[in-house]
mmCIF file of C-alpha atoms in Angstrom:
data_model
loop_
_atom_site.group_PDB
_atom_site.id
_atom_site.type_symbol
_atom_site.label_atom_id
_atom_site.label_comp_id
_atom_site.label_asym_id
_atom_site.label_seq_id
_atom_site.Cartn_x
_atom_site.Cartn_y
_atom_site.Cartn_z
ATOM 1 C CA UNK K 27 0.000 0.000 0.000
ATOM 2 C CA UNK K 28 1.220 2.871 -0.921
ATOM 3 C CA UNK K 29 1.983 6.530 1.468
ATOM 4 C CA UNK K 30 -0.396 8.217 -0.741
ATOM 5 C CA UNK K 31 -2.915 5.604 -0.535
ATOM 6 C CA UNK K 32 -2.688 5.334 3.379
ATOM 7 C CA UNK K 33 -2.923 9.201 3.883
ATOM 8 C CA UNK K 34 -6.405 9.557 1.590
ATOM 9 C CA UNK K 35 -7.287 6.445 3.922
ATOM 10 C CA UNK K 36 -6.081 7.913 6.996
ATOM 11 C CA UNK K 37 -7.687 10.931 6.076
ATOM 12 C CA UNK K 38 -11.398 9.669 5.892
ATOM 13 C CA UNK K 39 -11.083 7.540 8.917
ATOM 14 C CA UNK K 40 -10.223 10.390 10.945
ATOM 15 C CA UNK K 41 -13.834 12.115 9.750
ATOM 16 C CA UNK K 42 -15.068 9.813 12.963
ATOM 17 C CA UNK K 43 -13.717 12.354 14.876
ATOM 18 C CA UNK K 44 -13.144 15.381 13.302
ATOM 19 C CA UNK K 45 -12.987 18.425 15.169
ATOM 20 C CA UNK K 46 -11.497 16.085 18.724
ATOM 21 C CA UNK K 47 -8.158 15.920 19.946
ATOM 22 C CA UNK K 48 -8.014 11.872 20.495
ATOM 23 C CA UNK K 49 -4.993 12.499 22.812
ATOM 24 C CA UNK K 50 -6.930 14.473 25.366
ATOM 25 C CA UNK K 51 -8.875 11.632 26.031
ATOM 26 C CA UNK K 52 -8.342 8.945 28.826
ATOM 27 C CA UNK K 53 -9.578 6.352 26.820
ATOM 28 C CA UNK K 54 -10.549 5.226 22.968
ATOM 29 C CA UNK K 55 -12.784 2.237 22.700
ATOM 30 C CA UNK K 56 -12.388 0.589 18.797
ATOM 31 C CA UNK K 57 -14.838 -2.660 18.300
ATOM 32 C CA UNK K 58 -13.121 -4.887 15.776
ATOM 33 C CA UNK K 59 -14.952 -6.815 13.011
ATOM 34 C CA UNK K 60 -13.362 -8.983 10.888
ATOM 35 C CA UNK K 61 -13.874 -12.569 9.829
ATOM 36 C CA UNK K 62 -17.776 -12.385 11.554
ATOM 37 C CA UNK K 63 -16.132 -11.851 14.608
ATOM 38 C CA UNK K 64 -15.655 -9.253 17.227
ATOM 39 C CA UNK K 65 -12.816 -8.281 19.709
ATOM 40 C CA UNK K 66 -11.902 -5.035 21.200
ATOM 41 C CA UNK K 67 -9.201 -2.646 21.722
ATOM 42 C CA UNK K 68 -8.732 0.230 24.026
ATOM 43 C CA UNK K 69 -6.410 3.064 23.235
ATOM 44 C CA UNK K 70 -5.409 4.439 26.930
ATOM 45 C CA UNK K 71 -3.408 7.678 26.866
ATOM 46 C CA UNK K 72 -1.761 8.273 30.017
ATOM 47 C CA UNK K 73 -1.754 11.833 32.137
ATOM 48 C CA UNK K 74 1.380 14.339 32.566
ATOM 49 C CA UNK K 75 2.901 12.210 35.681
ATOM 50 C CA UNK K 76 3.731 9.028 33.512
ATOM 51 C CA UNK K 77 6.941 8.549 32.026
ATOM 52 C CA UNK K 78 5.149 6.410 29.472
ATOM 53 C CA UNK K 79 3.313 6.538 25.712
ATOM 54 C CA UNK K 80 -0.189 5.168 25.043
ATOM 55 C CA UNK K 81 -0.812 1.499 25.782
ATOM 56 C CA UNK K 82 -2.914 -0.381 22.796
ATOM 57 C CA UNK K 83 -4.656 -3.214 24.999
ATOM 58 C CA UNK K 84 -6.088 -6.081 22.626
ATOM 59 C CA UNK K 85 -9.354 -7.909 24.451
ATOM 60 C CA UNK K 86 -10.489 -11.162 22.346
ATOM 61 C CA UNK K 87 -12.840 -13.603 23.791
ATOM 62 C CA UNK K 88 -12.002 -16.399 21.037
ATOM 63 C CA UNK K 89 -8.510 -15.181 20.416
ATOM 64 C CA UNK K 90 -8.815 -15.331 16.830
ATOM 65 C CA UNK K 91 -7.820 -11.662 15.559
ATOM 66 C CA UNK K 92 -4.647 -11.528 14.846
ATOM 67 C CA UNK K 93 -3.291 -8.921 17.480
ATOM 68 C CA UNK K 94 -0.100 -8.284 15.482
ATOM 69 C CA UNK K 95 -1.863 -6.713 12.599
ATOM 70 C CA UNK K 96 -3.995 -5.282 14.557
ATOM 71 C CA UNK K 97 -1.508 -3.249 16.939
ATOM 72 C CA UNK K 98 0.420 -2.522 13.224
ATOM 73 C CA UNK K 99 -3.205 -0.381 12.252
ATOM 74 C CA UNK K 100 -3.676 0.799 15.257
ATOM 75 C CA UNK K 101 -0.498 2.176 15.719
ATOM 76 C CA UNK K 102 -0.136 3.540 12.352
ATOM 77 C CA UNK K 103 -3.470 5.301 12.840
ATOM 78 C CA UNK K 104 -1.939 6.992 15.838
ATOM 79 C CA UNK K 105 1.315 7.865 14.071
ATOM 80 C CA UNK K 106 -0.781 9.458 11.681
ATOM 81 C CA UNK K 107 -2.699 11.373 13.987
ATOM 82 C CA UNK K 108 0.794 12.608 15.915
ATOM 83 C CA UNK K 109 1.743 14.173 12.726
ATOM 84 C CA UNK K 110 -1.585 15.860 11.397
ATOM 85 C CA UNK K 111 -1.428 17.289 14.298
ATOM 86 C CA UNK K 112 2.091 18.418 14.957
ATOM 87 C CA UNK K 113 1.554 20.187 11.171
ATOM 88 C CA UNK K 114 -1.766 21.647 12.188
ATOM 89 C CA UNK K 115 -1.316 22.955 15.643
ATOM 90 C CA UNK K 116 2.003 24.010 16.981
ATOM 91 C CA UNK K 117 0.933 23.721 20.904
ATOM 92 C CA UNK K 118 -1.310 21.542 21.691
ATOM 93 C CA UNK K 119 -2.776 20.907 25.077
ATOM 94 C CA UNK K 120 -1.814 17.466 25.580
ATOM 95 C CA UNK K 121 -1.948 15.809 28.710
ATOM 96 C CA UNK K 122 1.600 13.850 28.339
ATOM 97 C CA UNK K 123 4.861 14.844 29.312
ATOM 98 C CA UNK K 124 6.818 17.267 26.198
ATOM 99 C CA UNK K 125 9.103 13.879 25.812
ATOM 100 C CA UNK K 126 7.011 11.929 25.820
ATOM 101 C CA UNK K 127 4.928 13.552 22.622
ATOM 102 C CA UNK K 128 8.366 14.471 21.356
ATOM 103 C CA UNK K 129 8.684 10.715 20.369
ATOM 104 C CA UNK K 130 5.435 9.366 20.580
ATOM 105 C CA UNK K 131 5.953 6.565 17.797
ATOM 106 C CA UNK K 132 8.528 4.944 19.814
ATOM 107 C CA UNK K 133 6.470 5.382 23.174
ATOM 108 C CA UNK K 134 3.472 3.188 22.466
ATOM 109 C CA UNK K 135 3.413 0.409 23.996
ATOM 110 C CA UNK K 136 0.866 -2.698 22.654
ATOM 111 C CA UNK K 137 -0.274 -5.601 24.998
ATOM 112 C CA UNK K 138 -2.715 -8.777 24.419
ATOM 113 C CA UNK K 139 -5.306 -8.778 27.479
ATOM 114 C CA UNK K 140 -5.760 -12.305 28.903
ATOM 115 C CA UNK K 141 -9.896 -12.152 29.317
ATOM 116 C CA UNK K 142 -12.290 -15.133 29.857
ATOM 117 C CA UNK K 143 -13.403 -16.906 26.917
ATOM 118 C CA UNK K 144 -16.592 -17.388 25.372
ATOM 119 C CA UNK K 145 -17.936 -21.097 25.529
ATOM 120 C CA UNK K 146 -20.188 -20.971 22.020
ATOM 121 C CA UNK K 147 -19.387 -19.711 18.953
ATOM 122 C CA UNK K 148 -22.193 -16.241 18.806
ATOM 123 C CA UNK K 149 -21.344 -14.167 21.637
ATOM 124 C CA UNK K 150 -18.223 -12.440 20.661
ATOM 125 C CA UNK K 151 -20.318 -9.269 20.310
ATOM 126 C CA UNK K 152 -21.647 -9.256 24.231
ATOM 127 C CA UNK K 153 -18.236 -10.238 25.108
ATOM 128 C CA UNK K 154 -17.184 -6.854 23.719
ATOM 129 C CA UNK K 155 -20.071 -5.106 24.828
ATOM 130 C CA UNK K 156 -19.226 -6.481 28.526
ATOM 131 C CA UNK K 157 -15.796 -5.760 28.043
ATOM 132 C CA UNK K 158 -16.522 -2.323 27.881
ATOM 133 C CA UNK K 159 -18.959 -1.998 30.494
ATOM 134 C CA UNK K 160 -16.633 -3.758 33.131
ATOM 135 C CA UNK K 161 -13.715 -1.642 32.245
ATOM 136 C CA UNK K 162 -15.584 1.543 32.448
ATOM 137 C CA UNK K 163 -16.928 0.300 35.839
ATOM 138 C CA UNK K 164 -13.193 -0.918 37.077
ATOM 139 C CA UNK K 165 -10.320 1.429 35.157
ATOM 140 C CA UNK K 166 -8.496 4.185 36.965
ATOM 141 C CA UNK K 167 -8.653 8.386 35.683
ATOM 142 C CA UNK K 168 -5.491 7.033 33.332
ATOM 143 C CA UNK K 169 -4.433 3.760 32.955
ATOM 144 C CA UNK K 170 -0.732 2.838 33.646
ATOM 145 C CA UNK K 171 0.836 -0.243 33.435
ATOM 146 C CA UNK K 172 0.354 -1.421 37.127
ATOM 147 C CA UNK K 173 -3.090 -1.497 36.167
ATOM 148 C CA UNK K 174 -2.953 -4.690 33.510
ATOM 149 C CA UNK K 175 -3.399 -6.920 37.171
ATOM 150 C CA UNK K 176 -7.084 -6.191 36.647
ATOM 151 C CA UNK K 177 -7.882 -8.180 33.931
ATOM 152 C CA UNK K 178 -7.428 -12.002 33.643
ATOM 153 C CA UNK K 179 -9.245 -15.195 33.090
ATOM 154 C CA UNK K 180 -11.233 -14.905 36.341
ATOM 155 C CA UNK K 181 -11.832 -10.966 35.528
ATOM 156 C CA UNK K 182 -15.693 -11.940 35.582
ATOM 157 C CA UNK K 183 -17.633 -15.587 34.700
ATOM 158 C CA UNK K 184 -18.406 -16.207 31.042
ATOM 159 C CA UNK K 185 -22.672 -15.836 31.594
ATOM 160 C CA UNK K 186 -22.216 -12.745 32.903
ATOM 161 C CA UNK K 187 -21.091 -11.477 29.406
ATOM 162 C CA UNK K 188 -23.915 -13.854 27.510
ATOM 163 C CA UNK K 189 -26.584 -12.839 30.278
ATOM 164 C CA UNK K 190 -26.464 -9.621 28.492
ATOM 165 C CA UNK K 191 -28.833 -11.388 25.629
ATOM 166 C CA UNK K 192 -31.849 -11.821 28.027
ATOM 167 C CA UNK K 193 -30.896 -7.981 29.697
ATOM 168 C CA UNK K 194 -30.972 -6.375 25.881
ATOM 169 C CA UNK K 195 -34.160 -8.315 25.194
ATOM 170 C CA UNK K 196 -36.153 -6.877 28.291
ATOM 171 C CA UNK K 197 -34.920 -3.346 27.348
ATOM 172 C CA UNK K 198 -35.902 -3.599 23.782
ATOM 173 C CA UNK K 199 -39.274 -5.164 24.813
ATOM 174 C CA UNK K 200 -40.151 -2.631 27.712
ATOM 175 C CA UNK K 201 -39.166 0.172 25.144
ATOM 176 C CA UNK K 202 -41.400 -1.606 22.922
ATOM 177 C CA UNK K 203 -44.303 -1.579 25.122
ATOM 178 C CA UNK K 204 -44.258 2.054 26.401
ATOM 179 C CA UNK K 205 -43.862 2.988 22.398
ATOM 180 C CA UNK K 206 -46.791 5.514 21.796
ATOM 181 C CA UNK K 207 -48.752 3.549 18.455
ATOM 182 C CA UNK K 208 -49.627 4.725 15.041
ATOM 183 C CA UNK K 209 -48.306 5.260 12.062
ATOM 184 C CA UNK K 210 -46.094 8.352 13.133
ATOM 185 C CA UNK K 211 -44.433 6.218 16.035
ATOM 186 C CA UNK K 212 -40.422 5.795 15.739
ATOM 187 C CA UNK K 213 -40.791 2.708 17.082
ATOM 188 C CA UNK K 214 -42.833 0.936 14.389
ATOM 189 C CA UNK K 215 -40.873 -1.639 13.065
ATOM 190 C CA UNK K 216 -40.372 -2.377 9.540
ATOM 191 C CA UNK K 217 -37.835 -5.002 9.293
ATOM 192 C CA UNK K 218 -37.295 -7.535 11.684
ATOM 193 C CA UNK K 219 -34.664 -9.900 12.079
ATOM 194 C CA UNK K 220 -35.193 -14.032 11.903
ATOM 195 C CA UNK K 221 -35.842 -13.725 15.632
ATOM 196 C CA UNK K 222 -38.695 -11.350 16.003
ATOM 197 C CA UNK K 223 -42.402 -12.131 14.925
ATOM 198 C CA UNK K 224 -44.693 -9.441 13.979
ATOM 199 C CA UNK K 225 -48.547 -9.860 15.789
ATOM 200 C CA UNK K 226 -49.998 -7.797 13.445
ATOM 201 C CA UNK K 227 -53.376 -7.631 14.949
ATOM 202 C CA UNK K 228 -51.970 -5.949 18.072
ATOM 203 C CA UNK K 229 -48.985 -3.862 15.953
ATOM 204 C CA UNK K 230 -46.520 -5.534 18.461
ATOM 205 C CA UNK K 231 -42.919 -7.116 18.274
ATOM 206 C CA UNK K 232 -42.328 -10.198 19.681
ATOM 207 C CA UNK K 233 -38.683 -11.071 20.302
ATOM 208 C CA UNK K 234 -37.626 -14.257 20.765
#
């Protein structure tokens, strides 16, 4: 791939968020795709006390991204970022040490998170979902790299990720059933998935 062809790509992915210094922020949460599967990774930029770069943390609940390529994108995308805008903006309010931004590409650090596996093949997405919730619930301000003890195969139990099935379900059904009806309602549905019947009589979803 070419330099040219990475910046035009670098330059539409970073539409997401236009306008929003990414390195102000504590943490960036990126769902991964690929292969009809899902894993996560979390960007954590650290504050002005730590001696050290960003840490690119790689959660998988099958294992079956390859982290490698994944911490190569990743960390190119940052790169990228680091140099629009070092051109752009001359100072920057960044919370990270001058020497540390100084040589940012050679201060991010990458690390494959040891998380407890899914036991069926389908719930890779509220594996990621849960991911996120627990870490929001459980990380520091900024994340350092005394923190990694928190995760682990015993971080939670396996149905407490799939248990978020039956808690989606009774949200989408109680949202369902305090809908206001008729035609002009936003929740009228008008495609349904292989798991949801239609009682048309009573203009209700029924999710199974």
């Amino acid at each position: 791939c070419s330099s040219d062809l990475k910046e035009a790509f670098f330059i539409r992915f970073r539409r997401w968020w236009r306008g929003v210094n990414i390195f102000q922020k504590a943490y960036i949460f990126l769902p991964i795709n690929d292969d009809n599967h899902w894993s996560l990774v979390i960007i954590c930029v650290p504050d002005e006390e730590d001696e050290s770069g960003p840490i690119i943390l790689h959660l998988d609940s099958l294992g079956l991204h390859c982290s490698r390529s994944i911490f190569h994108n990743i960390k190119s995308l940052l790169i990228h970022e680091w140099k629009y805008l070092k051109e752009d903006n001359g100072a920057l309010d960044i919370p990270m040490p001058d020497r540390v931004w100084k040589f940012l590409p050679r201060r991010i650090d990458e690390k494959i998170i040891t998380v407890p596996r899914q036991t069926n093949d389908y719930d890779c997405g509220l594996f990621v979902l849960y991911y996120m919730e627990r870490f929001i619930k459980e990380a520091p301000y900024r994340f350092k790299r005394q923190h990694l003890s928190m995760f682990g195969k015993n971080w939670f139990k396996p149905q407490e990720a799939s248990s978020l099935r039956g808690k989606i379900k009774s949200i989408l059904q109680e949202k369902f059933r305090k809908a206001p009806s008729g035609e002009n309602s936003i929740w009228k549905p008008v495609c349904l998935s292989a798991n949801a019947q239609m009682d048309k009589s009573r203009d209700q979803v029924n999710i199974s």
